[in-house]
PDB file of N, CA and C in Angstrom:
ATOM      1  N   UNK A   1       0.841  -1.181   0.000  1.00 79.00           N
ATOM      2  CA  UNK A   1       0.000   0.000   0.000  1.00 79.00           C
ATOM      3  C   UNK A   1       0.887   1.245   0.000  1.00 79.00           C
ATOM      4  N   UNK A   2       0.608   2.113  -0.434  1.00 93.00           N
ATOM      5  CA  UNK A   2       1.343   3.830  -0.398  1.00 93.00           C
ATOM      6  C   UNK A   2       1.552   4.049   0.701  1.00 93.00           C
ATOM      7  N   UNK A   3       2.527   5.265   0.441  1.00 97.00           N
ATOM      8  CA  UNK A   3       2.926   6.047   1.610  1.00 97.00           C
ATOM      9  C   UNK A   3       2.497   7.367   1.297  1.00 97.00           C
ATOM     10  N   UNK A   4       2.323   8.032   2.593  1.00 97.00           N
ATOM     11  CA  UNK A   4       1.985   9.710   2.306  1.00 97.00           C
ATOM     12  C   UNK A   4       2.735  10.312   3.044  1.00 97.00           C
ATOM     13  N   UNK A   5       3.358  11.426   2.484  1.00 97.00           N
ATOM     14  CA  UNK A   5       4.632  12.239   3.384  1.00 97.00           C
ATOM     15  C   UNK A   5       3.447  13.490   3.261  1.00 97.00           C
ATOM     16  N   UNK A   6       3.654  14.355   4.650  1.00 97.00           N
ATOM     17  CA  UNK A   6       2.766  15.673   4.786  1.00 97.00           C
ATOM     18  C   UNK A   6       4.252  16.611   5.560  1.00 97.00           C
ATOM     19  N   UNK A   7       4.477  17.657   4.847  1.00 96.00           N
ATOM     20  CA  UNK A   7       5.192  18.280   5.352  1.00 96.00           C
ATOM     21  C   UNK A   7       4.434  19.663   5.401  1.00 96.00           C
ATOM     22  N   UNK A   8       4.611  19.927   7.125  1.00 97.00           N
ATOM     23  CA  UNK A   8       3.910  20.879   8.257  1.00 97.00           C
ATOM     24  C   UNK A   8       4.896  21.847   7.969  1.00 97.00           C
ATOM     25  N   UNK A   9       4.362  23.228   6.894  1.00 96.00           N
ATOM     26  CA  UNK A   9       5.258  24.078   6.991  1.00 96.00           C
ATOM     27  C   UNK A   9       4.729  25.529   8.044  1.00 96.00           C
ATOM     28  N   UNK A  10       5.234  26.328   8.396  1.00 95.00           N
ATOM     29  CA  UNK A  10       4.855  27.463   9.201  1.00 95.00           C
ATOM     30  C   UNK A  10       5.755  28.442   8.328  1.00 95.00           C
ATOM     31  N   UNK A  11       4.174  29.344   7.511  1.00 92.00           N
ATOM     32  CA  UNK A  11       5.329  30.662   6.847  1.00 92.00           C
ATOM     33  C   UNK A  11       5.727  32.113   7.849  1.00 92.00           C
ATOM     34  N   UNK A  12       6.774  32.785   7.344  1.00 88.00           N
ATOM     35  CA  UNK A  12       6.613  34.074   7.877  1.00 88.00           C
ATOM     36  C   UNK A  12       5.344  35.094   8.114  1.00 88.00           C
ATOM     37  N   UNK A  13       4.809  35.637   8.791  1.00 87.00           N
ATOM     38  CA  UNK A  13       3.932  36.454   8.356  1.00 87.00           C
ATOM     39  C   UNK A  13       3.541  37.017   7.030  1.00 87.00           C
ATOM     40  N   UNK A  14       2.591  37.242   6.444  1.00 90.00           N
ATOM     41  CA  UNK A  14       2.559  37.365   5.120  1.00 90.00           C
ATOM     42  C   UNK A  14       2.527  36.882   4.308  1.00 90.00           C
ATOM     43  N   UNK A  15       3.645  35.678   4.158  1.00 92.00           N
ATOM     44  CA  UNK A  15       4.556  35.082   3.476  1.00 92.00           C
ATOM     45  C   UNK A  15       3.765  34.081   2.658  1.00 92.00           C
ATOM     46  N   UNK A  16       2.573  33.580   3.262  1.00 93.00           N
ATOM     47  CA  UNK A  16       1.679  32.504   2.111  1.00 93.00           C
ATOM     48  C   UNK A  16       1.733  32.435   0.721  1.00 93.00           C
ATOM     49  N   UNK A  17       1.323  33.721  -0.133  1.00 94.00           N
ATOM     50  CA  UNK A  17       1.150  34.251  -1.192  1.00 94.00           C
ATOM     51  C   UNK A  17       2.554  33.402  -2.279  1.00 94.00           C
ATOM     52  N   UNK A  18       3.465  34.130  -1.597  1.00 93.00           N
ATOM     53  CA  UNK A  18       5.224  33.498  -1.965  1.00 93.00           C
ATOM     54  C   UNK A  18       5.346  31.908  -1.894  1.00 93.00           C
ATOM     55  N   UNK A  19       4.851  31.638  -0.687  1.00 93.00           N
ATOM     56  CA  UNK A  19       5.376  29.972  -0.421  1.00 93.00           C
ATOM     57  C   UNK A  19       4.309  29.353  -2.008  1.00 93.00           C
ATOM     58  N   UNK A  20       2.916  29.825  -1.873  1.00 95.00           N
ATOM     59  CA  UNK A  20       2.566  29.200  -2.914  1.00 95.00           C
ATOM     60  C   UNK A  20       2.377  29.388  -4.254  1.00 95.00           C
ATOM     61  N   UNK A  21       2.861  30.642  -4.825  1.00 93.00           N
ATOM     62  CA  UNK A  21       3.511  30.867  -5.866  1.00 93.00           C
ATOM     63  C   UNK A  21       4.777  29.907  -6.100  1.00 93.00           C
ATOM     64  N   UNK A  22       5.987  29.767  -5.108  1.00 90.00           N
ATOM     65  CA  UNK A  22       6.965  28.849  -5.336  1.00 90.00           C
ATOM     66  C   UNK A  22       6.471  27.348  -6.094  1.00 90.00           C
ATOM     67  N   UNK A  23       5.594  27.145  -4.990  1.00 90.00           N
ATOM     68  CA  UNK A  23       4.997  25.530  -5.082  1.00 90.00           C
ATOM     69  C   UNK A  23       4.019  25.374  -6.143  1.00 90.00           C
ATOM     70  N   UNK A  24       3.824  26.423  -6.850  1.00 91.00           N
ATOM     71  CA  UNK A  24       2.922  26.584  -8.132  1.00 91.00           C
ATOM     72  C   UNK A  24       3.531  26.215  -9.368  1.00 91.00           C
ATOM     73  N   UNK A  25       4.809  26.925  -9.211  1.00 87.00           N
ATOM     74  CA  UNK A  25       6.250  27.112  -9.773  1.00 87.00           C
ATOM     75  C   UNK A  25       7.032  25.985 -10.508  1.00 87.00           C
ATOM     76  N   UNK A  26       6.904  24.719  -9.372  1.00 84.00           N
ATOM     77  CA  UNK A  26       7.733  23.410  -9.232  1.00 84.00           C
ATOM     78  C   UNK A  26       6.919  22.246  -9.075  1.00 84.00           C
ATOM     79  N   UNK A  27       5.693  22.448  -8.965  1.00 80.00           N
ATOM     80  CA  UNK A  27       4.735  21.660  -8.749  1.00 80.00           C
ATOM     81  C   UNK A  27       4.623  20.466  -9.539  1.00 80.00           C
ATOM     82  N   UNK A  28       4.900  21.006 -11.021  1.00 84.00           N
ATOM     83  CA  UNK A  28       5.199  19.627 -11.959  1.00 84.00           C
ATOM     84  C   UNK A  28       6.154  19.356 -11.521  1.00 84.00           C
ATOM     85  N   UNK A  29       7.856  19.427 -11.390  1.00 85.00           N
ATOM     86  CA  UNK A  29       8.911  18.305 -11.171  1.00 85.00           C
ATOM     87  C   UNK A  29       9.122  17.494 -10.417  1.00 85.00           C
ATOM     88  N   UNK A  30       7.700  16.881  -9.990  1.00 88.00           N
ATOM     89  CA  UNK A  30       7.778  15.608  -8.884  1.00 88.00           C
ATOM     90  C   UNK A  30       6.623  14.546  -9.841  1.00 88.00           C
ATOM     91  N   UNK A  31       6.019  15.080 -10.534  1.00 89.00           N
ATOM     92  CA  UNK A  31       4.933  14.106 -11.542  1.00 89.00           C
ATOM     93  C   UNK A  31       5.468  12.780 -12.303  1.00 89.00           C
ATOM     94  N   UNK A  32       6.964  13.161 -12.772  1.00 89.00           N
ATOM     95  CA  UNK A  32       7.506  11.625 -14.267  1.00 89.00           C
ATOM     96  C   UNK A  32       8.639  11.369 -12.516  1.00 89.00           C
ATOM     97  N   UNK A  33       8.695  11.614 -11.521  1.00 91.00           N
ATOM     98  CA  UNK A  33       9.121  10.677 -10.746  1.00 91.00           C
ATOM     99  C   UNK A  33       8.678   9.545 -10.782  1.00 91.00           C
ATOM    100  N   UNK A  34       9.356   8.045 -10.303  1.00 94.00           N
ATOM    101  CA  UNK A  34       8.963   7.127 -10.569  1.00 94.00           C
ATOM    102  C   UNK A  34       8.132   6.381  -9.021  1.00 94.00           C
ATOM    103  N   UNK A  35       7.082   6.228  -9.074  1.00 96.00           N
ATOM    104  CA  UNK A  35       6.453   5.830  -8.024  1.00 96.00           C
ATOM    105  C   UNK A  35       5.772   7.212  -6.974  1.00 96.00           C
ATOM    106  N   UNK A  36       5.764   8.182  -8.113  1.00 95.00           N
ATOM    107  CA  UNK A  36       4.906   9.329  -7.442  1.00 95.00           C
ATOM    108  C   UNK A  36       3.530   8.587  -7.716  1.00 95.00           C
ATOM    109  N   UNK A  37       2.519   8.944  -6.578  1.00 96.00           N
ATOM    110  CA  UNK A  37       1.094   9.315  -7.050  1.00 96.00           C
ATOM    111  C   UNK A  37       0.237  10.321  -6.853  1.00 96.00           C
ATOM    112  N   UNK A  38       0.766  11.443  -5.966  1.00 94.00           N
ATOM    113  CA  UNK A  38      -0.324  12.722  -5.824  1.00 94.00           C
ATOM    114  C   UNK A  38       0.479  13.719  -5.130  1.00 94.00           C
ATOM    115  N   UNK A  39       0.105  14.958  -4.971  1.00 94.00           N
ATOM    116  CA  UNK A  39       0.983  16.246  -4.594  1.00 94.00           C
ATOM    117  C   UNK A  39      -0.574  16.838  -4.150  1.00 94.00           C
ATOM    118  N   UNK A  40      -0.561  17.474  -3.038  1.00 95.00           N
ATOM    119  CA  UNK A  40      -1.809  18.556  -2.917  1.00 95.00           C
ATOM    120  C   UNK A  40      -0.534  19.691  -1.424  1.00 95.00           C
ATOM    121  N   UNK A  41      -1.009  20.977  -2.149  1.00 96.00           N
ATOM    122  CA  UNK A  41      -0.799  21.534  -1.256  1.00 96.00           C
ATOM    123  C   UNK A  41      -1.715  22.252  -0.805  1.00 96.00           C
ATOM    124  N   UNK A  42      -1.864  22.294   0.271  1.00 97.00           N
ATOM    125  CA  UNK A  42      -2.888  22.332   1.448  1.00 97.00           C
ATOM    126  C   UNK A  42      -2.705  24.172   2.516  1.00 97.00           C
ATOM    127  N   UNK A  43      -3.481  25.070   1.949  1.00 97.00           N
ATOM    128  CA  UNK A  43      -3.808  26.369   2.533  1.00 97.00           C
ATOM    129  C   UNK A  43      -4.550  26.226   4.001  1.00 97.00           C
ATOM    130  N   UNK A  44      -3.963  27.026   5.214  1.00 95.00           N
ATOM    131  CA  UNK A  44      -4.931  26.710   6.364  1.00 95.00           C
ATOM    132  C   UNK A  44      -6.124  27.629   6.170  1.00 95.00           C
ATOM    133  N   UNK A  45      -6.535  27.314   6.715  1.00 93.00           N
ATOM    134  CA  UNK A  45      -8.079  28.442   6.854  1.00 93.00           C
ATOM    135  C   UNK A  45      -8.467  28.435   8.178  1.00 93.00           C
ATOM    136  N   UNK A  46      -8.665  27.267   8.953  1.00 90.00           N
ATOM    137  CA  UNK A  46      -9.104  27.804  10.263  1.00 90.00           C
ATOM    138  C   UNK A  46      -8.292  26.395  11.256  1.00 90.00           C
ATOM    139  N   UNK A  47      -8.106  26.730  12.607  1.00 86.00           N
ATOM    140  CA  UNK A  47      -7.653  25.739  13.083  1.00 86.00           C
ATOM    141  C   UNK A  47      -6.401  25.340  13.660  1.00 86.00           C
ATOM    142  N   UNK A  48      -5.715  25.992  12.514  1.00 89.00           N
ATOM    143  CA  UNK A  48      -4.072  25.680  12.002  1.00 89.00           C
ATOM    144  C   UNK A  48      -3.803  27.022  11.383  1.00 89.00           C
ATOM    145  N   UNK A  49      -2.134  27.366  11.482  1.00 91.00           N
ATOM    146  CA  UNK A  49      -2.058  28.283  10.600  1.00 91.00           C
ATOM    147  C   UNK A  49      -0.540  28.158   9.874  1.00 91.00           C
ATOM    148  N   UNK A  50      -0.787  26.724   9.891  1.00 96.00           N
ATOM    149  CA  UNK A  50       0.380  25.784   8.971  1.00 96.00           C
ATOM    150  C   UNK A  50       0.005  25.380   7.185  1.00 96.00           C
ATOM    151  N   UNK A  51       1.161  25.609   6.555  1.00 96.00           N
ATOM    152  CA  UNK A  51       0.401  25.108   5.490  1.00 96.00           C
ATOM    153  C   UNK A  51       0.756  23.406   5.295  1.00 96.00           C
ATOM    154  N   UNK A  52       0.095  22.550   4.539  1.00 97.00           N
ATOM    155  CA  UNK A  52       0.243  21.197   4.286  1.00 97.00           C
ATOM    156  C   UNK A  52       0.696  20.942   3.188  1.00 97.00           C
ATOM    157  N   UNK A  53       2.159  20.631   2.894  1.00 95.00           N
ATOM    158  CA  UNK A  53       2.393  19.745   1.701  1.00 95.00           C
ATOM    159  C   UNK A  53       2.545  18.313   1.656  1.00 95.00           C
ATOM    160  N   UNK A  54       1.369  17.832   0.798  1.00 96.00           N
ATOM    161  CA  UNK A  54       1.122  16.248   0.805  1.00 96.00           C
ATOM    162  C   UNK A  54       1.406  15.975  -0.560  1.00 96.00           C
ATOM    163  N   UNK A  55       2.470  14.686  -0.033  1.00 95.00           N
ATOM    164  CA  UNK A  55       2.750  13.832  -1.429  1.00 95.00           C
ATOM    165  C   UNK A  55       1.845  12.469  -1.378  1.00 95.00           C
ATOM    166  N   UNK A  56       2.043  11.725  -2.109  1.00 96.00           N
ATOM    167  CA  UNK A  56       1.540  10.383  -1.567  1.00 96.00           C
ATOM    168  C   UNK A  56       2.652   9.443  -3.290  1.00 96.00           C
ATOM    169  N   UNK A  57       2.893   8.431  -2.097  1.00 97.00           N
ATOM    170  CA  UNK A  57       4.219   7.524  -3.297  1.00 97.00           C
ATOM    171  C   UNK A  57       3.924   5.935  -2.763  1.00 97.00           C
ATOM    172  N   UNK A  58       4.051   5.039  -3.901  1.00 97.00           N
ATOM    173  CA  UNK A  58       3.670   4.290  -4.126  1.00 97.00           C
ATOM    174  C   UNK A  58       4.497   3.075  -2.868  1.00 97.00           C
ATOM    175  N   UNK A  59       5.699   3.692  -2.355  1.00 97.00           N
ATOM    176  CA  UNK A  59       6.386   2.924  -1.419  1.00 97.00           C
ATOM    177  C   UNK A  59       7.706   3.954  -1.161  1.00 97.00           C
ATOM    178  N   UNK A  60       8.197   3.324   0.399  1.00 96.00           N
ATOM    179  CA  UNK A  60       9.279   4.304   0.831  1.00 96.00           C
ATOM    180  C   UNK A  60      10.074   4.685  -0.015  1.00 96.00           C
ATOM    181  N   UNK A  61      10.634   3.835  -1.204  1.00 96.00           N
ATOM    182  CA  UNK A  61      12.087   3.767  -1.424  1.00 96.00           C
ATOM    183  C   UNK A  61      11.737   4.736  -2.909  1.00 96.00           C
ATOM    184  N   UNK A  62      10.651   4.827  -3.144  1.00 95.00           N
ATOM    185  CA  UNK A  62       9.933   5.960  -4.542  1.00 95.00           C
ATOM    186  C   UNK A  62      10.141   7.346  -3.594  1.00 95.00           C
ATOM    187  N   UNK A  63       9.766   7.346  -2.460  1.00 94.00           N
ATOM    188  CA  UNK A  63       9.602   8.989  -1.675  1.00 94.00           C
ATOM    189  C   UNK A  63      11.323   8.827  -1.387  1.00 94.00           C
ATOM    190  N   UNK A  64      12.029   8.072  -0.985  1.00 94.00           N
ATOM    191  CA  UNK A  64      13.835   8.154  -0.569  1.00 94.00           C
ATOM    192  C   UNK A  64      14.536   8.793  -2.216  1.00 94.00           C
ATOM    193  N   UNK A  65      14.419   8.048  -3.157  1.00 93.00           N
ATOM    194  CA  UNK A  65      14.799   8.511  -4.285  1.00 93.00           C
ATOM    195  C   UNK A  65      14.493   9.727  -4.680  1.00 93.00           C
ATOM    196  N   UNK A  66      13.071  10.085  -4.822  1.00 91.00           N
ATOM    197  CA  UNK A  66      12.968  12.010  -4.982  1.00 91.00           C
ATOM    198  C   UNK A  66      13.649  12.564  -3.732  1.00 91.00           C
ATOM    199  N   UNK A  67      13.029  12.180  -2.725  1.00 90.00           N
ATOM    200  CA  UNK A  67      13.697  13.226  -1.346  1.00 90.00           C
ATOM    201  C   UNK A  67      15.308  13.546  -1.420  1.00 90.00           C
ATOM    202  N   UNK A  68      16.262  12.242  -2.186  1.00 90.00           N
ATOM    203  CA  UNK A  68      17.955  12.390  -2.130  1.00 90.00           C
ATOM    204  C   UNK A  68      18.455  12.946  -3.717  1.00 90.00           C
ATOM    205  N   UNK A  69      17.194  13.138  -4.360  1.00 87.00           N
ATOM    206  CA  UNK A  69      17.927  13.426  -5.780  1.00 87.00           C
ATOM    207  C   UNK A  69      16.919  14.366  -6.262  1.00 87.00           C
ATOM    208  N   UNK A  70      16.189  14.699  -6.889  1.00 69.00           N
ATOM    209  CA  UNK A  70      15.252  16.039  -7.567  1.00 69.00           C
ATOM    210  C   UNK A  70      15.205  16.943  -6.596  1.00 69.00           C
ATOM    211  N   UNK A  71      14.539  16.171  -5.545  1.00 70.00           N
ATOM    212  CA  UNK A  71      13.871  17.444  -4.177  1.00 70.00           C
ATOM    213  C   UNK A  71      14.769  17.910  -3.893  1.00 70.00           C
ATOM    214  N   UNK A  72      16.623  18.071  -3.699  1.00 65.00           N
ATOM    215  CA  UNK A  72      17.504  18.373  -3.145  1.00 65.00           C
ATOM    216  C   UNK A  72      17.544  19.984  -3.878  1.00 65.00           C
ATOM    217  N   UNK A  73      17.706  19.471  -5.618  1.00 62.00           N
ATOM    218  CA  UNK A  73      17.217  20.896  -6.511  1.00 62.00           C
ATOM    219  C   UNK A  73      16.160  21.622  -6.294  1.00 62.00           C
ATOM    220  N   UNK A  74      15.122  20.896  -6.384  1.00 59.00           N
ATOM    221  CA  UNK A  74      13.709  21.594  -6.531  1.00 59.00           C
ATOM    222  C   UNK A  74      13.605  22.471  -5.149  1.00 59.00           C
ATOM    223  N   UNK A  75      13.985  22.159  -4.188  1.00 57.00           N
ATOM    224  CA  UNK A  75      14.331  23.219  -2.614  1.00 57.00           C
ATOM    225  C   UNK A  75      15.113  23.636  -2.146  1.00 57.00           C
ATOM    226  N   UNK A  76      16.196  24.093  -3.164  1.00 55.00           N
ATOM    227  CA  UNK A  76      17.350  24.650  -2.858  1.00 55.00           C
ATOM    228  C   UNK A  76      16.892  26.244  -2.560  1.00 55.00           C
ATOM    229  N   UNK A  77      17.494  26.438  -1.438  1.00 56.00           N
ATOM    230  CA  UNK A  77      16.510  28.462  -1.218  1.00 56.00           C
ATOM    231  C   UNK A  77      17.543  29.194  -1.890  1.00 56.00           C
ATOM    232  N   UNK A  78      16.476  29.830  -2.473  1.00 61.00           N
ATOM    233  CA  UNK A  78      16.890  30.910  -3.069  1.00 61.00           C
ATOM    234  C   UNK A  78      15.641  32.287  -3.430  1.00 61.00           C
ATOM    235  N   UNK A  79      16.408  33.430  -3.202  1.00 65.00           N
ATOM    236  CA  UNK A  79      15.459  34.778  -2.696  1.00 65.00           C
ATOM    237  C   UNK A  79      15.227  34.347  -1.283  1.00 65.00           C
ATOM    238  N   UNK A  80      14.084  35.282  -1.226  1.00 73.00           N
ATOM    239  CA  UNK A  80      13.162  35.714   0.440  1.00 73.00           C
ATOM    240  C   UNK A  80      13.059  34.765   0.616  1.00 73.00           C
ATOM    241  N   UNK A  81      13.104  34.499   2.019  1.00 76.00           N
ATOM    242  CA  UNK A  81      12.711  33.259   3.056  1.00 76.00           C
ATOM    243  C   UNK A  81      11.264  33.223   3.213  1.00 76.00           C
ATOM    244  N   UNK A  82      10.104  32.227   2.778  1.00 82.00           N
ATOM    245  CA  UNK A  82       9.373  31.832   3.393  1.00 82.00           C
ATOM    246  C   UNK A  82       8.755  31.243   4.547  1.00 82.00           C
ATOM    247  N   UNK A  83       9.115  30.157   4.750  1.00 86.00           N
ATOM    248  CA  UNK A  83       9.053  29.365   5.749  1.00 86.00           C
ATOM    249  C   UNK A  83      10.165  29.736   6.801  1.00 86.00           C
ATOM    250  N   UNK A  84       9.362  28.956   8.021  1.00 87.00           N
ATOM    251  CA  UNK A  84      10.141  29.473   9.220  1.00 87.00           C
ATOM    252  C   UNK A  84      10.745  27.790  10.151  1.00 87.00           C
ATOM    253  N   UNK A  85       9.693  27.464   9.507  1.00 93.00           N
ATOM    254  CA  UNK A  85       9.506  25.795   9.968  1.00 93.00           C
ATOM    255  C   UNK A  85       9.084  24.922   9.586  1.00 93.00           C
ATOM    256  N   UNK A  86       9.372  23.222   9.661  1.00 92.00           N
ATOM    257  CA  UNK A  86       8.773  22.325   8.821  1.00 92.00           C
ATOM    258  C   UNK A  86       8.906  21.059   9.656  1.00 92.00           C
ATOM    259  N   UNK A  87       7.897  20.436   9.284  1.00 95.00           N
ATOM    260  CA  UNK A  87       7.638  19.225   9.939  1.00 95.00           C
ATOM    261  C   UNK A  87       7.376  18.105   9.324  1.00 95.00           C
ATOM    262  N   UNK A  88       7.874  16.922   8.758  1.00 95.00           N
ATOM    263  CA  UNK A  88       7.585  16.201   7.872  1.00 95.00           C
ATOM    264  C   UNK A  88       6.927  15.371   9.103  1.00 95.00           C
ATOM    265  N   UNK A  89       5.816  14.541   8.888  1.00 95.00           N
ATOM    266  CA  UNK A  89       4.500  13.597   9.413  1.00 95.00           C
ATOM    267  C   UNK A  89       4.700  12.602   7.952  1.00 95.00           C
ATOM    268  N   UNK A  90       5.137  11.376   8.720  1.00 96.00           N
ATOM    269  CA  UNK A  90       4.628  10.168   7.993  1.00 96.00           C
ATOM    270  C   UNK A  90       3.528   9.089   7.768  1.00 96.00           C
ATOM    271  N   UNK A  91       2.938   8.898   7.262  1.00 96.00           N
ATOM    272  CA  UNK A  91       1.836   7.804   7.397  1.00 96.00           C
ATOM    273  C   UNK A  91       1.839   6.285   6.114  1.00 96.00           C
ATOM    274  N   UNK A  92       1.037   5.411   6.763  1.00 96.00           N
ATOM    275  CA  UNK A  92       0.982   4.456   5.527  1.00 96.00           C
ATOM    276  C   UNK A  92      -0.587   4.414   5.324  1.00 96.00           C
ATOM    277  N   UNK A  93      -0.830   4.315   4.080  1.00 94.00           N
ATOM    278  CA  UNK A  93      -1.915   4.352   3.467  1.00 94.00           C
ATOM    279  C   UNK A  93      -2.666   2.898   3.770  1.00 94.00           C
ATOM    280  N   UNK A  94      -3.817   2.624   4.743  1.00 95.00           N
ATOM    281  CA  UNK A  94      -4.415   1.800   5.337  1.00 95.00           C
ATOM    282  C   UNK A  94      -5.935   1.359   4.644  1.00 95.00           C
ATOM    283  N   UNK A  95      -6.512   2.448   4.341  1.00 94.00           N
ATOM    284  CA  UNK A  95      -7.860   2.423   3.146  1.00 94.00           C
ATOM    285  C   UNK A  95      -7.731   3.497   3.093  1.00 94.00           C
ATOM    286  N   UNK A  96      -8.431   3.259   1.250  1.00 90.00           N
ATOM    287  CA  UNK A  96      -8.427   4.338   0.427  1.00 90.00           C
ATOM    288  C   UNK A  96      -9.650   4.337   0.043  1.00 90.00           C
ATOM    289  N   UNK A  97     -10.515   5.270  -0.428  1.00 92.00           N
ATOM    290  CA  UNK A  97     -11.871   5.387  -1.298  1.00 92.00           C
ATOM    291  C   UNK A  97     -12.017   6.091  -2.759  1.00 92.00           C
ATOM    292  N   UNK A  98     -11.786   5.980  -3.633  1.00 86.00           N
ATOM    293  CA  UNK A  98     -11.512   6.589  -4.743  1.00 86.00           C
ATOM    294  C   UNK A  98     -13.196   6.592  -5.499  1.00 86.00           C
ATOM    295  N   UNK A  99     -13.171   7.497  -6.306  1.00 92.00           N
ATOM    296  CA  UNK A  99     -14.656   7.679  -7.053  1.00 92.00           C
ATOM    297  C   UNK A  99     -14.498   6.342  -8.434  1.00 92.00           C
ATOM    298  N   UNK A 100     -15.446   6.207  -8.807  1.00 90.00           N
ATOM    299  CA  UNK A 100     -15.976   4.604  -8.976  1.00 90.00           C
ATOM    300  C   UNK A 100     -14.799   5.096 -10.544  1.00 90.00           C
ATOM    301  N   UNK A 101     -14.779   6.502 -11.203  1.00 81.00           N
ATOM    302  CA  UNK A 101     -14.001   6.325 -12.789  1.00 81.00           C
ATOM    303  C   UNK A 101     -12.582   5.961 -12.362  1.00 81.00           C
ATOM    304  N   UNK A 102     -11.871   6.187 -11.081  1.00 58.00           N
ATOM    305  CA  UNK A 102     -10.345   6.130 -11.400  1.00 58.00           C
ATOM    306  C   UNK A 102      -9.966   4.223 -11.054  1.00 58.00           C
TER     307      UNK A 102
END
């Protein structure tokens, strides 16, 4: 079964707008990875005032391979600092419900 990586970011004040322009930016160069299956990034609105970046990969060693080789590029900082903090949360995908076309 999949894995889902959620990384708990906390931006600067303000700073939302930027973080997700970036992630708008780069959003495709995790798609022809091999053993990707989904990317959502996740705006707080109430509750939280973290944003959520969720991947979801078909097994650890698909999320180890992007995390030690693309992602190293794709998050290299550069300009203004967004983020202040990050929290990667792991999970394994236990049930899923998908709509009856996929």
């Amino acid at each position: 079964m999949s894995v889902v990586k959620i990384n708990a970011i906390t931006v600067e004040e303000g700073a939302g707008p930027l973080l997700e322009e970036r992630f708008a930016a780069r959003a495709h160069l995790v798609e022809s990875c091999p053993g990707f299956e989904g990317f959502r990034l996740l705006r707080p609105v109430s509750g939280d005032d973290r944003y959520f970046v969720v991947t979801q990969w078909a097994d650890e060693k698909s999320f180890a391979q992007w995390r030690d080789g693309a992602a190293r590029t794709a998050h290299s900082p550069t300009g203004k600092k967004a983020a202040v903090k990050a929290e990667l949360l792991e999970f394994d995908v236990v049930v899923e419900s998908l709509p009856a076309d996929n």
